[in-house]
Coordinates of C-alpha atoms in Angstrom, one line a residue:
M1 CA -25.8 7.0 -16.8
P2 CA -24.2 10.5 -17.0
S3 CA -23.4 12.1 -20.4
I4 CA -20.1 11.0 -21.7
S5 CA -17.5 13.5 -22.7
E6 CA -15.0 13.2 -25.5
A7 CA -12.3 12.4 -22.9
D8 CA -14.4 9.7 -21.4
R9 CA -15.1 8.2 -24.8
N10 CA -11.4 7.7 -25.4
I11 CA -11.2 5.3 -22.4
I12 CA -14.2 3.2 -23.5
P13 CA -12.1 0.7 -25.3
E14 CA -9.8 0.4 -22.4
I15 CA -12.7 -0.1 -20.0
E16 CA -14.2 -2.8 -22.3
A17 CA -10.9 -4.7 -22.5
A18 CA -10.2 -4.5 -18.8
A19 CA -13.7 -5.7 -18.1
A20 CA -13.2 -8.8 -20.3
R21 CA -9.9 -9.6 -18.6
L22 CA -11.4 -9.1 -15.1
Q23 CA -14.2 -11.5 -16.1
E24 CA -11.6 -14.2 -16.8
V25 CA -10.2 -13.5 -13.3
R26 CA -13.6 -14.0 -11.8
T27 CA -14.3 -17.2 -13.8
A28 CA -10.9 -18.6 -12.8
I29 CA -11.5 -17.9 -9.1
G30 CA -14.9 -19.3 -9.3
K31 CA -13.4 -22.7 -10.3
V32 CA -12.0 -23.2 -6.8
I33 CA -14.1 -20.9 -4.5
F34 CA -17.8 -22.1 -4.6
G35 CA -20.9 -20.2 -3.8
Q36 CA -19.1 -16.9 -2.7
D37 CA -19.7 -14.7 -5.7
D38 CA -20.4 -11.5 -3.6
V39 CA -17.2 -12.1 -1.5
I40 CA -15.1 -12.6 -4.7
E41 CA -16.5 -9.5 -6.2
Q42 CA -15.9 -7.4 -3.0
A43 CA -12.4 -8.8 -2.7
L44 CA -11.6 -7.9 -6.3
T45 CA -13.2 -4.4 -5.7
A46 CA -10.9 -3.7 -2.8
I47 CA -7.9 -4.7 -4.8
L48 CA -9.0 -2.7 -8.0
G49 CA -9.5 0.2 -5.6
G50 CA -6.0 -0.1 -4.5
G51 CA -6.9 -0.9 -0.9
H52 CA -6.9 -3.6 1.6
A53 CA -9.7 -5.9 2.8
L54 CA -10.8 -7.5 6.2
L55 CA -12.4 -10.8 5.8
V56 CA -14.7 -11.7 8.7
G57 CA -16.3 -15.3 8.9
A58 CA -16.3 -18.5 10.7
P59 CA -13.4 -21.0 10.3
G60 CA -13.5 -23.2 7.1
L61 CA -15.2 -20.8 4.7
A62 CA -12.2 -20.6 2.4
K63 CA -10.9 -17.2 3.4
T64 CA -7.3 -18.2 3.3
K65 CA -8.0 -20.2 0.1
L66 CA -9.5 -17.0 -1.5
A67 CA -6.4 -15.1 -0.7
T68 CA -4.0 -17.8 -2.2
T69 CA -6.2 -18.0 -5.2
L70 CA -6.3 -14.3 -5.7
G71 CA -2.5 -14.1 -5.5
R72 CA -2.1 -16.9 -8.1
V73 CA -4.7 -15.6 -10.5
L74 CA -3.6 -12.0 -10.4
G75 CA 0.1 -13.0 -10.7
L76 CA 1.1 -11.5 -7.3
A77 CA 3.8 -12.7 -5.0
E78 CA 1.8 -13.9 -2.0
K79 CA 2.9 -14.6 1.6
R80 CA 0.8 -15.6 4.6
V81 CA 1.4 -14.8 8.2
Q82 CA -0.5 -16.6 11.1
F83 CA -0.9 -14.0 13.7
T84 CA -0.5 -15.3 17.2
P85 CA -0.1 -13.6 20.6
D86 CA 3.7 -14.2 20.6
L87 CA 4.2 -12.6 17.1
M88 CA 6.6 -9.7 17.3
P89 CA 6.8 -6.6 14.9
A90 CA 10.1 -7.9 13.4
D91 CA 8.6 -11.2 12.5
I92 CA 6.4 -9.1 10.0
L93 CA 8.6 -6.2 9.0
G94 CA 12.1 -7.8 9.2
S95 CA 15.1 -7.0 11.1
E96 CA 18.7 -6.0 10.9
V97 CA 21.6 -8.5 11.6
L98 CA 25.2 -7.9 12.2
E99 CA 27.4 -9.7 9.7
E100 CA 31.1 -9.9 9.3
S101 CA 32.6 -9.8 5.7
E102 CA 35.5 -11.9 4.4
L103 CA 37.7 -8.8 5.1
G104 CA 36.7 -8.8 8.8
R105 CA 34.5 -5.7 8.5
R106 CA 31.3 -5.8 10.5
E107 CA 28.1 -4.2 9.1
F108 CA 24.4 -4.4 9.5
R109 CA 22.2 -6.1 6.8
F110 CA 18.5 -5.8 6.6
L111 CA 16.6 -9.0 6.2
P112 CA 13.1 -8.3 4.8
G113 CA 10.1 -9.9 6.6
P114 CA 7.0 -11.3 5.0
V115 CA 5.4 -7.9 4.6
F116 CA 7.8 -7.6 1.6
C117 CA 5.3 -9.1 -0.9
Q118 CA 2.5 -8.0 -3.2
L119 CA -0.4 -9.8 -1.5
M120 CA 0.0 -10.4 2.3
M121 CA -2.5 -12.7 4.1
A122 CA -2.7 -11.7 7.7
D123 CA -4.6 -14.8 9.2
E124 CA -6.5 -14.0 12.4
I125 CA -5.1 -10.6 12.8
N126 CA -6.9 -9.9 16.0
R127 CA -4.9 -12.6 17.9
A128 CA -1.7 -10.6 17.8
S129 CA -0.9 -8.0 20.3
P130 CA -1.6 -4.3 19.6
R131 CA 2.1 -3.7 19.1
T132 CA 2.3 -6.2 16.3
Q133 CA -0.9 -5.1 14.8
S134 CA 0.4 -1.6 14.6
A135 CA 3.4 -2.7 12.8
L136 CA 1.2 -3.1 9.7
L137 CA -0.2 0.5 10.0
Q138 CA 2.6 2.2 8.1
A139 CA 2.9 -0.6 5.6
M140 CA -0.8 -0.4 4.7
Q141 CA -1.0 3.3 4.5
E142 CA 2.4 4.4 3.3
R143 CA 3.5 1.3 1.4
H144 CA 6.9 1.4 3.1
V145 CA 8.3 0.6 6.5
T146 CA 11.0 2.1 8.7
V147 CA 13.5 -0.2 10.5
A148 CA 16.4 1.2 12.5
G149 CA 15.6 4.6 11.1
L150 CA 15.8 3.6 7.5
R151 CA 13.0 3.5 5.0
H152 CA 12.3 0.3 3.0
D153 CA 9.8 0.6 0.3
L154 CA 7.4 -2.4 -0.3
P155 CA 6.8 -4.1 -3.8
R156 CA 4.1 -2.6 -5.9
P157 CA 1.3 -3.3 -5.9
F158 CA 0.9 -4.0 -2.2
H159 CA -2.4 -5.4 -0.6
V160 CA -3.3 -6.8 2.7
L161 CA -6.1 -9.4 3.1
A162 CA -6.7 -9.9 6.8
T163 CA -9.0 -12.4 8.4
Q164 CA -11.0 -12.3 11.7
N165 CA -12.9 -15.1 13.4
P166 CA -16.1 -13.5 14.8
I167 CA -16.9 -16.5 17.0
E168 CA -14.0 -17.0 19.4
Q169 CA -13.1 -13.6 21.0
E170 CA -11.4 -14.8 24.1
G171 CA -7.7 -13.9 24.1
T172 CA -8.0 -11.6 21.1
Y173 CA -7.1 -7.9 20.7
P174 CA -9.7 -6.0 18.8
L175 CA -8.2 -3.8 16.1
P176 CA -8.0 -0.1 17.0
E177 CA -10.2 2.1 15.0
A178 CA -7.3 3.8 13.2
Q179 CA -6.3 0.5 11.7
L180 CA -9.8 -0.6 10.9
D181 CA -10.2 2.6 8.9
R182 CA -7.3 1.7 6.7
F183 CA -9.2 -1.4 5.3
L184 CA -11.1 -0.4 2.2
L185 CA -13.8 -2.9 2.8
Q186 CA -14.9 -5.3 5.5
I187 CA -16.1 -8.4 3.7
D188 CA -18.4 -10.6 5.7
V189 CA -18.0 -14.3 4.5
P190 CA -21.4 -16.3 4.9
Y191 CA -21.9 -20.0 4.9
P192 CA -22.3 -21.4 1.3
S193 CA -25.6 -22.4 -0.2
L194 CA -26.7 -26.1 -0.4
D195 CA -25.7 -26.4 -4.1
A196 CA -22.4 -24.6 -3.5
E197 CA -21.4 -26.9 -0.6
R198 CA -22.5 -30.0 -2.7
R199 CA -20.0 -28.9 -5.4
M200 CA -17.4 -28.2 -2.8
L201 CA -17.9 -31.6 -1.2
F202 CA -17.1 -33.5 -4.4
A203 CA -14.5 -31.1 -5.7
T204 CA -12.3 -31.1 -2.7
T205 CA -12.5 -34.8 -1.6
G206 CA -11.7 -36.4 -4.9
A207 CA -8.4 -37.6 -6.2
A208 CA -7.5 -34.3 -7.9
E209 CA -8.5 -30.7 -7.1
E210 CA -9.0 -27.9 -9.6
D211 CA -5.9 -25.6 -10.0
V212 CA -5.8 -22.2 -11.5
G213 CA -2.9 -20.3 -13.2
N214 CA -2.1 -16.7 -13.8
V215 CA -4.7 -14.7 -15.6
L216 CA -3.1 -11.2 -15.0
N217 CA 0.3 -10.1 -13.9
A218 CA 1.3 -7.2 -11.6
D219 CA 1.7 -4.7 -14.3
E220 CA -1.8 -5.5 -15.8
L221 CA -3.3 -5.3 -12.4
M222 CA -1.7 -1.8 -11.8
A223 CA -3.0 -0.7 -15.2
A224 CA -6.5 -1.7 -14.3
Q225 CA -6.2 0.1 -11.0
R226 CA -5.1 3.3 -12.7
L227 CA -8.1 2.8 -15.0
T228 CA -10.5 2.4 -12.1
R229 CA -9.5 5.9 -10.8
I230 CA -10.5 7.6 -14.1
V231 CA -13.9 5.8 -14.6
P232 CA -16.3 8.7 -14.9
V233 CA -18.7 9.2 -12.0
G234 CA -22.1 11.1 -12.3
E235 CA -23.1 14.0 -10.1
Q236 CA -26.0 12.0 -8.7
V237 CA -23.7 9.2 -7.5
A238 CA -21.2 11.6 -5.9
E239 CA -23.9 13.5 -4.1
A240 CA -25.4 10.2 -2.9
I241 CA -22.1 9.2 -1.4
L242 CA -21.7 12.5 0.5
R243 CA -25.2 12.4 1.7
L244 CA -24.9 8.8 3.1
V245 CA -21.6 9.3 4.8
R246 CA -22.6 12.6 6.3
A247 CA -25.9 11.4 7.5
A248 CA -24.2 8.5 9.3
R249 CA -22.1 10.8 11.6
P250 CA -23.6 12.2 14.8
G251 CA -23.8 16.0 14.7
P252 CA -26.0 18.8 13.4
E253 CA -26.6 17.1 10.0
A254 CA -27.8 13.9 11.5
D255 CA -31.3 12.9 12.6
A256 CA -32.3 12.2 16.2
F257 CA -31.9 8.4 15.8
I258 CA -28.2 8.7 14.6
N259 CA -27.4 11.2 17.3
G260 CA -29.1 9.1 20.0
N261 CA -27.5 5.7 19.0
V262 CA -24.3 6.2 17.1
A263 CA -21.0 6.7 19.1
W264 CA -19.0 7.7 16.0
G265 CA -19.6 7.5 12.3
P266 CA -17.5 7.0 9.2
S267 CA -14.6 9.2 8.4
P268 CA -13.8 10.8 5.0
R269 CA -12.1 7.5 4.1
A270 CA -15.5 6.1 3.8
S271 CA -16.4 8.6 1.1
Q272 CA -13.2 7.7 -0.8
A273 CA -13.9 4.0 -0.2
L274 CA -17.5 4.3 -1.7
M275 CA -16.2 6.3 -4.7
L276 CA -13.3 3.9 -5.5
G277 CA -15.5 0.9 -4.7
A278 CA -18.4 2.0 -7.0
R279 CA -15.9 2.7 -9.8
A280 CA -14.2 -0.7 -9.4
R281 CA -17.5 -2.6 -9.2
A282 CA -18.7 -0.9 -12.4
L283 CA -15.6 -1.9 -14.1
L284 CA -15.7 -5.5 -12.9
Q285 CA -19.3 -5.6 -14.4
G286 CA -18.3 -4.2 -17.7
R287 CA -20.1 -0.9 -17.2
L288 CA -18.8 2.6 -18.3
S289 CA -19.8 4.4 -15.1
P290 CA -21.1 3.4 -11.6
S291 CA -24.6 3.7 -10.5
L292 CA -26.5 4.2 -7.3
D293 CA -26.8 0.4 -7.1
D294 CA -23.0 0.1 -6.8
V295 CA -23.0 2.5 -3.9
M296 CA -25.8 0.6 -2.1
A297 CA -24.2 -2.7 -2.6
L298 CA -20.9 -1.5 -1.0
L299 CA -22.6 0.5 1.9
G300 CA -22.3 -2.4 4.3
P301 CA -18.7 -3.4 3.5
V302 CA -17.6 0.3 3.7
F303 CA -19.5 1.3 6.8
R304 CA -19.5 -1.8 9.1
H305 CA -16.0 -1.3 10.5
R306 CA -16.2 2.5 10.5
M307 CA -19.2 2.9 12.8
A308 CA -19.9 2.1 16.5
L309 CA -23.0 2.2 18.5
N310 CA -23.2 3.6 22.0
F311 CA -24.2 1.5 25.1
T312 CA -27.9 2.6 24.9
A313 CA -28.3 1.5 21.4
R314 CA -26.6 -1.9 22.1
A315 CA -28.8 -2.4 25.2
D316 CA -31.9 -1.6 22.9
G317 CA -30.9 -4.3 20.6
H318 CA -29.8 -2.1 17.7
T319 CA -27.0 -3.4 15.4
V320 CA -24.7 -1.6 13.0
D321 CA -26.2 -3.5 10.1
G322 CA -29.7 -2.3 11.2
V323 CA -28.4 1.4 11.3
I324 CA -26.9 0.9 7.8
E325 CA -30.2 -0.4 6.5
R326 CA -31.9 2.6 8.0
L327 CA -29.4 4.9 6.1
S328 CA -29.9 3.1 2.9
R329 CA -33.5 4.2 2.8
L330 CA -32.3 7.8 2.3
I331 CA -31.5 6.8 -1.3
D332 CA -34.6 4.7 -2.1

């Protein structure tokens, strides 16, 4: 751990108090989401970092349930949109309608769409057309939308949890790189273990299911997000982040393997995501500063959707995860 300055010592009580509250959040979520501790941690990491998350997994792995539970436990106003090919941008952002007052005066009134919430669940986002997908771009990055030339600010905080089904790709529209880059983390949701599935089997088929209530509210969450950004980071961790991100990009600084197999690498947003994610993970685990272990744990979720292999690499059987594993050895 790096040496702690006087200013850093002043935030130690805040970090300890926030870590205790966040542990209550994880415990509450664990009552209804079984066997997905890493997924829960990564989802909370993305939210604490002030970003959005892309959940990728087969149907039935509680991705939607996780988003709903997060909204309830964190005290956020949550809405869900099922993305389909016929979904239009106005169905997400809202639209203006012409109304006539009692005095006979006609004027337009803006009707907010489901994006005006604090936690938006975008279910199967790759099933909507690119035009509709792009409607989320401004909202995700700028936290406001523009309709008929007028700006409408979104509630604070605002987070998007989007899901993708990796199995059925027919009739889907892959997200453009510019939108993928706006997701802080890509969270791969695996199948549960035997013990977790056994617990799930009895818990969800009985007469009553476990319910959870609010643990935090929006103001407490935003306070934790502000605290995340001032968690001290050591020079070793910062240098490791820069080394990993720059080594993953084709160019003069990369080795022959990266230059020969990677079409494009992670942008500077990857550096920011690793820094914020490492800070958030340390806070979640009650530590005063992130370590190299935090960086390595988040390398996959940060890099997976920010890298692409060229045709030669795919033909040779290389995968993005394999390249990330190779990069991780730089810090061993």
